[in-house]
């Protein structure tokens, strides 16, 4: 019998095979923790790159190039002899046979399967949100926001400034607050020299949030500080205001008020990717996969889940630190299982969380209830985020662009946008996401 091309190029490896789905915080942490383990690892992702999610809004506002916060996933195998990368989309799982089915028809046989594929934007069924709001959960979405924003600025400049640019941000969590702060800074400091034709008062930024306070996971002192800074920087806060509909030219509130907008940015809500419902895993609210205390999937042998997609009984925040610690924990439990040892419960160590509101303004909530605000918190935020990037090249590039955006441009008054600007379609249409293209085909 003639051997298949796959068999010829990939001789059978007797080591246990660990398949990790998702090249985000949890997936990469699990892969790296298995570097010295007697296993072979296959990292699978729908993208060929890792996108550093916490700095996505910087790409959307032109402060960073997408390449600054993007890392080529295949490069990871150069640092780890027992790992390889596979570009693809997991469509189905056959637990009894220990097979993961890929969208291209290939079957991946595994001994342990780690689900760390993250989540996607959820619009909560809000009419018009999918069609007209700009979400910010992928590189292409962040670039679309950037291109649309600067296209509208060019149009306003060509018309000598009579056009009003109204930006409405839906969501008062860390993403919405950071986006509002970055846009206010862009308007007040960077556009003065680049767009003298545009009257500053013609650019309005409104943040709509259904709760009465911003940054709900943070301490009350930090919530108040964030709201105070945003208001001081000219952001209109519409708290206790839900959105019932998104239209092409604005949003309708739950009270029936219409807020006009030339661009609506959706910065709230996440849910599992649509294909997760076909995997046969136990799911909970938002489509997240139910896991035990050791992060094994409930009722399924040999399958684990970590990061945003995993739902524990003792819920952890959908942030970087729980994902990192969860990925490492799963890797250790796989090794214990291979050694015939019982698994251990995840013991999460809260290292705190941060959010920035612009230059010299940030909030930090550290372990033990310690809180920081202002320039000290902002400097800590910059240091932590640069250190968390993958690759020294990304760190150096991001550091240089932060210098341009936050220090140099304050003297030069030049627009801080970096990287290539892709043209927006003349009719204003947005390019579909990869899964949308696949569905259309």
Coordinates of C-alpha atoms in Angstrom, one line a residue:
X1 CA 0.0 0.0 0.0
X2 CA 1.3 3.4 -0.9
X3 CA 1.9 5.8 1.9
X4 CA 0.1 9.1 2.0
X5 CA 2.1 12.4 1.6
X6 CA 1.4 13.2 5.2
X7 CA 2.9 9.9 6.3
X8 CA 5.9 10.4 4.2
X9 CA 6.6 13.9 5.5
X10 CA 5.6 13.3 9.1
X11 CA 6.9 9.9 10.4
X12 CA 4.9 8.5 13.3
X13 CA 6.1 9.9 16.7
X14 CA 5.6 7.6 19.7
X15 CA 5.3 10.4 22.2
X16 CA 1.8 11.4 23.5
X17 CA 0.3 14.0 21.2
X18 CA -1.1 17.2 22.8
X19 CA -3.2 19.4 20.5
X20 CA -3.8 22.9 21.6
X21 CA -6.5 24.9 19.9
X22 CA -5.9 28.7 20.2
X23 CA -2.8 30.8 20.0
X24 CA -3.7 33.3 22.6
X25 CA -2.6 33.8 26.2
X26 CA -3.8 30.4 27.5
X27 CA -2.7 28.3 24.4
X28 CA 0.8 29.7 24.2
X29 CA 1.2 29.4 28.0
X30 CA 0.3 25.7 27.8
X31 CA 2.6 25.1 24.9
X32 CA 5.6 26.7 26.5
X33 CA 5.0 24.9 29.8
X34 CA 5.2 21.6 27.9
X35 CA 8.6 22.5 26.3
X36 CA 10.5 19.9 28.4
X37 CA 7.7 17.4 28.7
X38 CA 7.9 14.0 26.9
X39 CA 5.2 14.9 24.5
X40 CA 4.8 16.4 21.0
X41 CA 2.6 19.5 20.8
X42 CA 0.6 20.9 17.9
X43 CA -0.7 24.4 18.2
X44 CA -3.7 25.1 16.1
X45 CA -5.2 28.6 15.3
X46 CA -7.6 30.1 12.8
X47 CA -5.1 32.9 12.3
X48 CA -1.4 32.6 11.5
X49 CA -0.5 35.2 14.1
X50 CA -1.0 36.1 17.8
X51 CA -2.6 39.4 18.4
X52 CA -1.9 41.1 21.7
X53 CA -5.5 41.9 22.7
X54 CA -4.9 44.5 25.5
X55 CA -3.4 46.9 23.0
X56 CA -5.9 46.4 20.2
X57 CA -7.4 49.9 20.8
X58 CA -4.0 51.4 20.2
X59 CA -4.1 50.0 16.7
X60 CA -7.7 51.2 16.2
X61 CA -6.6 54.8 17.1
X62 CA -3.4 54.8 15.0
X63 CA -1.0 54.8 17.9
X64 CA 0.5 51.4 17.0
X65 CA 1.0 49.5 13.8
X66 CA -0.8 46.1 13.8
X67 CA 2.6 44.5 13.4
X68 CA 3.8 45.9 16.7
X69 CA 1.3 43.8 18.6
X70 CA 1.2 40.8 16.2
X71 CA 3.5 37.8 16.5
X72 CA 3.9 35.1 13.8
X73 CA 2.8 31.9 15.5
X74 CA 5.0 29.6 13.5
X75 CA 8.0 31.4 15.0
X76 CA 7.2 29.8 18.3
X77 CA 8.4 26.4 17.0
X78 CA 11.9 27.7 16.6
X79 CA 12.2 28.0 20.4
X80 CA 10.6 24.7 21.1
X81 CA 11.7 21.4 19.6
X82 CA 8.7 19.4 20.5
X83 CA 6.1 21.8 19.0
X84 CA 4.7 22.6 15.6
X85 CA 2.1 25.0 14.3
X86 CA -1.0 24.1 12.3
X87 CA -3.1 26.8 10.6
X88 CA -6.7 25.7 10.7
X89 CA -10.2 25.8 12.2
X90 CA -11.5 23.1 14.5
X91 CA -15.0 22.1 13.4
X92 CA -15.8 18.9 15.4
X93 CA -14.5 16.7 18.1
X94 CA -14.9 12.9 18.4
X95 CA -13.9 12.2 22.1
X96 CA -14.4 8.4 21.9
X97 CA -11.8 8.2 19.0
X98 CA -9.7 11.2 20.3
X99 CA -10.0 12.9 17.0
X100 CA -10.2 16.6 16.2
X101 CA -11.7 17.4 12.8
X102 CA -10.4 20.4 10.9
X103 CA -12.3 22.5 8.4
X104 CA -10.1 21.3 5.5
X105 CA -11.1 17.6 6.2
X106 CA -7.9 16.6 8.1
X107 CA -8.3 14.6 11.3
X108 CA -5.8 15.3 14.1
X109 CA -5.4 12.4 16.5
X110 CA -4.7 13.5 20.1
X111 CA -4.0 12.1 23.5
X112 CA -4.9 15.3 25.2
X113 CA -6.8 18.2 23.6
X114 CA -6.6 21.7 25.1
X115 CA -9.3 24.2 24.1
X116 CA -8.0 27.7 24.4
X117 CA -9.6 29.4 21.3
X118 CA -10.9 32.4 23.2
X119 CA -14.2 34.1 22.4
X120 CA -15.7 36.6 20.0
X121 CA -17.9 39.7 20.1
X122 CA -21.4 39.3 21.4
X123 CA -24.1 41.8 20.4
X124 CA -26.6 40.4 22.8
X125 CA -29.1 40.2 20.0
X126 CA -29.2 44.0 19.7
X127 CA -30.9 44.9 16.4
X128 CA -28.5 46.5 13.9
X129 CA -25.4 46.1 16.1
X130 CA -23.8 43.4 13.9
X131 CA -24.6 45.4 10.7
X132 CA -23.6 48.9 11.8
X133 CA -21.4 48.8 14.9
X134 CA -17.6 48.3 14.8
X135 CA -16.3 45.7 17.2
X136 CA -12.7 45.4 18.2
X137 CA -11.9 41.8 18.8
X138 CA -9.5 41.0 15.9
X139 CA -6.7 42.8 14.0
X140 CA -8.9 43.4 10.9
X141 CA -11.7 44.9 13.1
X142 CA -9.2 47.3 14.7
X143 CA -7.8 48.4 11.4
X144 CA -11.3 48.9 10.1
X145 CA -12.1 51.3 12.9
X146 CA -8.8 53.2 12.3
X147 CA -9.4 53.5 8.5
X148 CA -13.0 54.6 8.9
X149 CA -12.0 57.2 11.5
X150 CA -9.3 58.8 9.5
X151 CA -11.3 58.7 6.3
X152 CA -14.0 60.7 8.0
X153 CA -11.4 63.1 9.3
X154 CA -10.1 63.6 5.7
X155 CA -13.7 64.2 4.5
X156 CA -14.3 66.8 7.2
X157 CA -11.0 68.5 6.4
X158 CA -11.9 68.6 2.7
X159 CA -15.1 70.3 3.6
X160 CA -13.3 72.9 5.7
X161 CA -14.6 71.6 9.0
X162 CA -18.4 72.0 8.9
X163 CA -18.9 68.2 9.2
X164 CA -19.5 66.9 12.7
X165 CA -17.8 63.6 13.7
X166 CA -19.7 61.9 16.4
X167 CA -18.2 58.7 17.9
X168 CA -20.4 56.6 20.2
X169 CA -18.7 53.9 22.2
X170 CA -21.0 51.2 23.7
X171 CA -19.5 49.7 26.9
X172 CA -17.9 51.1 30.0
X173 CA -15.4 48.2 30.7
X174 CA -11.7 48.5 30.3
X175 CA -11.9 48.3 26.5
X176 CA -14.5 51.1 26.3
X177 CA -12.7 53.3 28.8
X178 CA -9.3 52.9 27.1
X179 CA -10.8 53.5 23.7
X180 CA -12.6 56.7 24.8
X181 CA -9.4 58.0 26.5
X182 CA -7.3 57.3 23.4
X183 CA -9.8 59.0 21.1
X184 CA -10.1 62.1 23.4
X185 CA -6.3 62.4 23.4
X186 CA -6.1 62.0 19.7
X187 CA -8.7 64.8 19.2
X188 CA -7.3 67.2 21.8
X189 CA -3.5 66.9 21.2
X190 CA -2.7 65.2 17.9
X191 CA -5.2 66.6 15.4
X192 CA -4.6 70.3 16.1
X193 CA -1.5 70.4 13.8
X194 CA -2.6 67.7 11.3
X195 CA -6.2 68.9 10.8
X196 CA -6.3 72.7 11.4
X197 CA -9.4 72.8 9.2
X198 CA -11.5 70.8 11.7
X199 CA -13.0 72.7 14.6
X200 CA -12.2 70.7 17.8
X201 CA -15.8 71.1 19.1
X202 CA -17.1 69.3 16.0
X203 CA -15.6 66.0 17.2
X204 CA -17.7 64.5 20.0
X205 CA -17.0 61.3 21.9
X206 CA -19.8 59.7 23.8
X207 CA -19.5 56.6 26.0
X208 CA -22.8 54.8 26.6
X209 CA -22.9 52.3 29.5
X210 CA -25.9 50.5 31.0
X211 CA -24.5 50.5 34.5
X212 CA -24.2 53.5 36.8
X213 CA -20.4 53.1 37.1
X214 CA -17.5 52.4 34.8
X215 CA -15.0 49.6 35.3
X216 CA -17.2 47.5 37.5
X217 CA -14.5 44.9 38.5
X218 CA -12.3 47.7 39.9
X219 CA -12.5 49.3 43.3
X220 CA -14.9 52.2 43.7
X221 CA -12.1 54.8 44.0
X222 CA -10.7 53.7 40.6
X223 CA -14.2 53.8 39.0
X224 CA -14.7 57.4 40.2
X225 CA -11.2 58.4 39.0
X226 CA -11.8 56.9 35.5
X227 CA -15.1 58.8 35.2
X228 CA -13.6 62.0 36.4
X229 CA -10.6 61.9 34.0
X230 CA -12.8 61.0 31.0
X231 CA -15.2 63.9 31.7
X232 CA -12.2 66.3 32.2
X233 CA -10.9 65.2 28.8
X234 CA -14.2 66.0 27.1
X235 CA -15.8 62.6 26.9
X236 CA -19.6 62.6 27.3
X237 CA -20.6 59.8 29.7
X238 CA -24.1 58.4 29.4
X239 CA -24.3 56.0 32.4
X240 CA -27.4 54.0 33.3
X241 CA -28.2 54.0 29.6
X242 CA -28.8 50.8 27.6
X243 CA -28.7 50.5 23.9
X244 CA -31.8 49.0 22.3
X245 CA -30.9 49.4 18.6
X246 CA -27.9 50.4 16.5
X247 CA -28.7 52.3 13.3
X248 CA -26.5 53.5 10.4
X249 CA -26.5 57.0 11.8
X250 CA -26.6 56.4 15.6
X251 CA -28.0 54.4 18.5
X252 CA -31.4 54.2 20.1
X253 CA -31.3 54.0 23.9
X254 CA -33.6 51.8 26.0
X255 CA -35.5 54.9 27.0
X256 CA -36.3 55.7 23.4
X257 CA -33.7 58.5 22.9
X258 CA -31.7 58.7 19.7
X259 CA -28.0 59.5 19.9
X260 CA -26.6 60.4 16.5
X261 CA -23.2 58.9 15.5
X262 CA -21.0 58.8 12.5
X263 CA -19.3 55.8 13.9
X264 CA -20.5 53.3 16.6
X265 CA -17.8 51.2 18.4
X266 CA -19.0 48.1 20.2
X267 CA -16.9 47.5 23.3
X268 CA -19.0 45.2 25.4
X269 CA -19.9 41.6 25.5
X270 CA -18.2 38.4 24.4
X271 CA -19.5 34.9 23.5
X272 CA -18.0 31.7 22.2
X273 CA -17.3 31.4 18.5
X274 CA -20.2 29.8 16.5
X275 CA -18.4 26.6 15.7
X276 CA -18.0 25.7 19.4
X277 CA -21.6 24.6 19.5
X278 CA -20.7 21.8 17.1
X279 CA -18.0 20.3 19.3
X280 CA -20.4 18.5 21.6
X281 CA -18.9 20.0 24.8
X282 CA -21.0 21.1 27.8
X283 CA -21.6 24.8 27.5
X284 CA -22.9 27.5 29.8
X285 CA -23.9 31.2 29.4
X286 CA -22.3 32.8 26.4
X287 CA -21.4 29.4 24.9
X288 CA -18.4 28.9 27.3
X289 CA -17.2 25.4 28.0
X290 CA -17.9 24.0 31.5
X291 CA -14.8 22.8 33.3
X292 CA -14.0 21.1 36.6
X293 CA -11.7 22.6 39.2
X294 CA -8.6 21.1 37.5
X295 CA -9.8 22.7 34.1
X296 CA -10.7 19.4 32.6
X297 CA -13.9 19.6 30.6
X298 CA -16.9 18.2 32.5
X299 CA -17.8 14.7 31.6
X300 CA -15.2 14.3 28.8
X301 CA -11.9 12.5 29.2
X302 CA -8.6 13.9 27.8
X303 CA -10.0 17.3 27.0
X304 CA -9.2 20.6 28.8
X305 CA -10.2 24.2 28.5
X306 CA -8.6 27.5 29.6
X307 CA -8.9 31.2 29.1
X308 CA -12.0 33.1 28.0
X309 CA -13.7 30.0 26.6
X310 CA -13.5 28.1 29.9
X311 CA -16.3 28.5 32.6
X312 CA -15.6 27.4 36.1
X313 CA -18.1 27.2 39.0
X314 CA -15.8 29.7 40.8
X315 CA -15.8 32.2 37.9
X316 CA -12.6 33.9 37.0
X317 CA -12.5 37.2 35.1
X318 CA -11.9 36.9 31.3
X319 CA -8.5 38.6 31.5
X320 CA -4.9 37.8 30.6
X321 CA -3.7 36.5 34.0
X322 CA -6.4 33.8 34.4
X323 CA -5.7 32.7 30.9
X324 CA -1.9 32.5 31.4
X325 CA -2.2 30.7 34.7
X326 CA -4.9 28.4 33.4
X327 CA -2.8 27.4 30.4
X328 CA 0.2 26.6 32.5
X329 CA -1.9 24.6 35.0
X330 CA -3.4 22.4 32.2
X331 CA 0.1 21.6 30.9
X332 CA 1.2 20.5 34.4
X333 CA -1.9 18.4 34.8
X334 CA -1.3 16.7 31.5
X335 CA 2.2 15.8 32.7
X336 CA 0.8 14.5 36.0
X337 CA -1.7 12.4 34.1
X338 CA 1.0 10.9 31.9
X339 CA 3.0 10.1 35.1
X340 CA -0.1 8.3 36.6
X341 CA -0.6 11.0 39.3
X342 CA -4.0 12.6 40.2
X343 CA -4.7 16.1 38.9
X344 CA -4.7 19.2 41.1
X345 CA -7.2 22.0 41.4
X346 CA -6.3 25.3 39.9
X347 CA -5.1 27.8 42.6
X348 CA -5.4 31.2 41.0
X349 CA -3.0 33.9 42.2
X350 CA -4.6 37.3 41.6
X351 CA -1.8 39.7 40.4
X352 CA -4.2 42.6 39.8
X353 CA -5.5 44.4 36.8
X354 CA -4.9 47.7 35.1
X355 CA -6.6 50.1 32.6
X356 CA -5.3 53.3 31.1
X357 CA -7.2 56.5 30.2
X358 CA -4.4 58.2 28.3
X359 CA -1.1 59.9 29.0
X360 CA -0.3 60.0 32.8
X361 CA -3.8 58.7 33.6
X362 CA -4.4 55.0 34.5
X363 CA -5.9 52.9 37.3
X364 CA -4.2 49.8 38.8
X365 CA -5.7 47.3 41.3
X366 CA -3.0 45.2 42.8
X367 CA -3.0 42.1 45.0
X368 CA -3.9 42.8 48.6
X369 CA -6.3 45.6 47.8
X370 CA -3.6 48.1 46.8
X371 CA -4.8 50.7 44.3
X372 CA -2.9 53.2 42.2
X373 CA -4.0 56.1 40.0
X374 CA -2.4 58.8 37.8
X375 CA 1.2 58.9 36.4
X376 CA 2.5 56.0 38.6
X377 CA -0.2 53.7 37.5
X378 CA 0.3 54.8 33.9
X379 CA 4.0 54.1 34.0
X380 CA 3.3 50.7 35.5
X381 CA 0.7 50.0 32.8
X382 CA 3.2 50.8 30.0
X383 CA 5.9 48.6 31.6
X384 CA 3.7 45.6 32.1
X385 CA 2.2 45.7 28.6
X386 CA 5.5 46.1 26.8
X387 CA 7.0 43.2 28.9
X388 CA 4.0 41.0 28.1
X389 CA 4.5 41.2 24.3
X390 CA 5.9 38.2 22.4
X391 CA 9.3 38.9 20.9
X392 CA 11.9 41.5 21.5
X393 CA 11.2 43.1 18.2
X394 CA 7.6 43.7 19.2
X395 CA 8.7 45.2 22.5
X396 CA 11.2 47.6 21.0
X397 CA 8.8 48.7 18.2
X398 CA 6.0 49.3 20.7
X399 CA 8.2 51.2 23.1
X400 CA 9.4 53.5 20.3
X401 CA 5.8 54.1 19.1
X402 CA 4.7 54.8 22.7
X403 CA 7.4 57.4 22.9
X404 CA 6.2 59.0 19.7
X405 CA 2.5 59.0 20.8
X406 CA 2.8 59.9 24.4
X407 CA 5.9 62.1 24.6
X408 CA 7.3 63.4 21.3
X409 CA 4.1 64.3 19.6
X410 CA 3.0 66.5 22.6
X411 CA 5.7 68.9 21.5
X412 CA 5.5 68.4 17.7
X413 CA 1.7 68.3 17.5
X414 CA 1.9 65.9 14.6
X415 CA -0.5 63.1 14.1
X416 CA 0.8 59.9 15.7
X417 CA -0.7 57.3 13.2
X418 CA 1.8 54.7 12.2
X419 CA 1.9 51.9 9.7
X420 CA 0.1 51.4 6.4
X421 CA -3.5 52.8 6.0
X422 CA -5.7 50.5 4.0
X423 CA -8.3 52.4 1.9
X424 CA -11.9 52.2 3.0
X425 CA -14.3 51.0 0.3
X426 CA -16.0 54.0 -1.4
X427 CA -19.5 52.8 -0.4
X428 CA -18.4 52.5 3.2
X429 CA -18.9 48.7 3.3
X430 CA -16.7 46.7 5.6
X431 CA -14.8 43.5 4.6
X432 CA -16.3 40.4 6.1
X433 CA -14.5 38.3 8.7
X434 CA -12.9 35.0 7.6
X435 CA -15.7 33.0 9.1
X436 CA -18.2 35.1 7.3
X437 CA -16.4 34.6 4.0
X438 CA -16.4 30.9 4.6
X439 CA -20.2 30.9 5.4
X440 CA -20.8 32.9 2.2
X441 CA -18.8 30.4 0.1

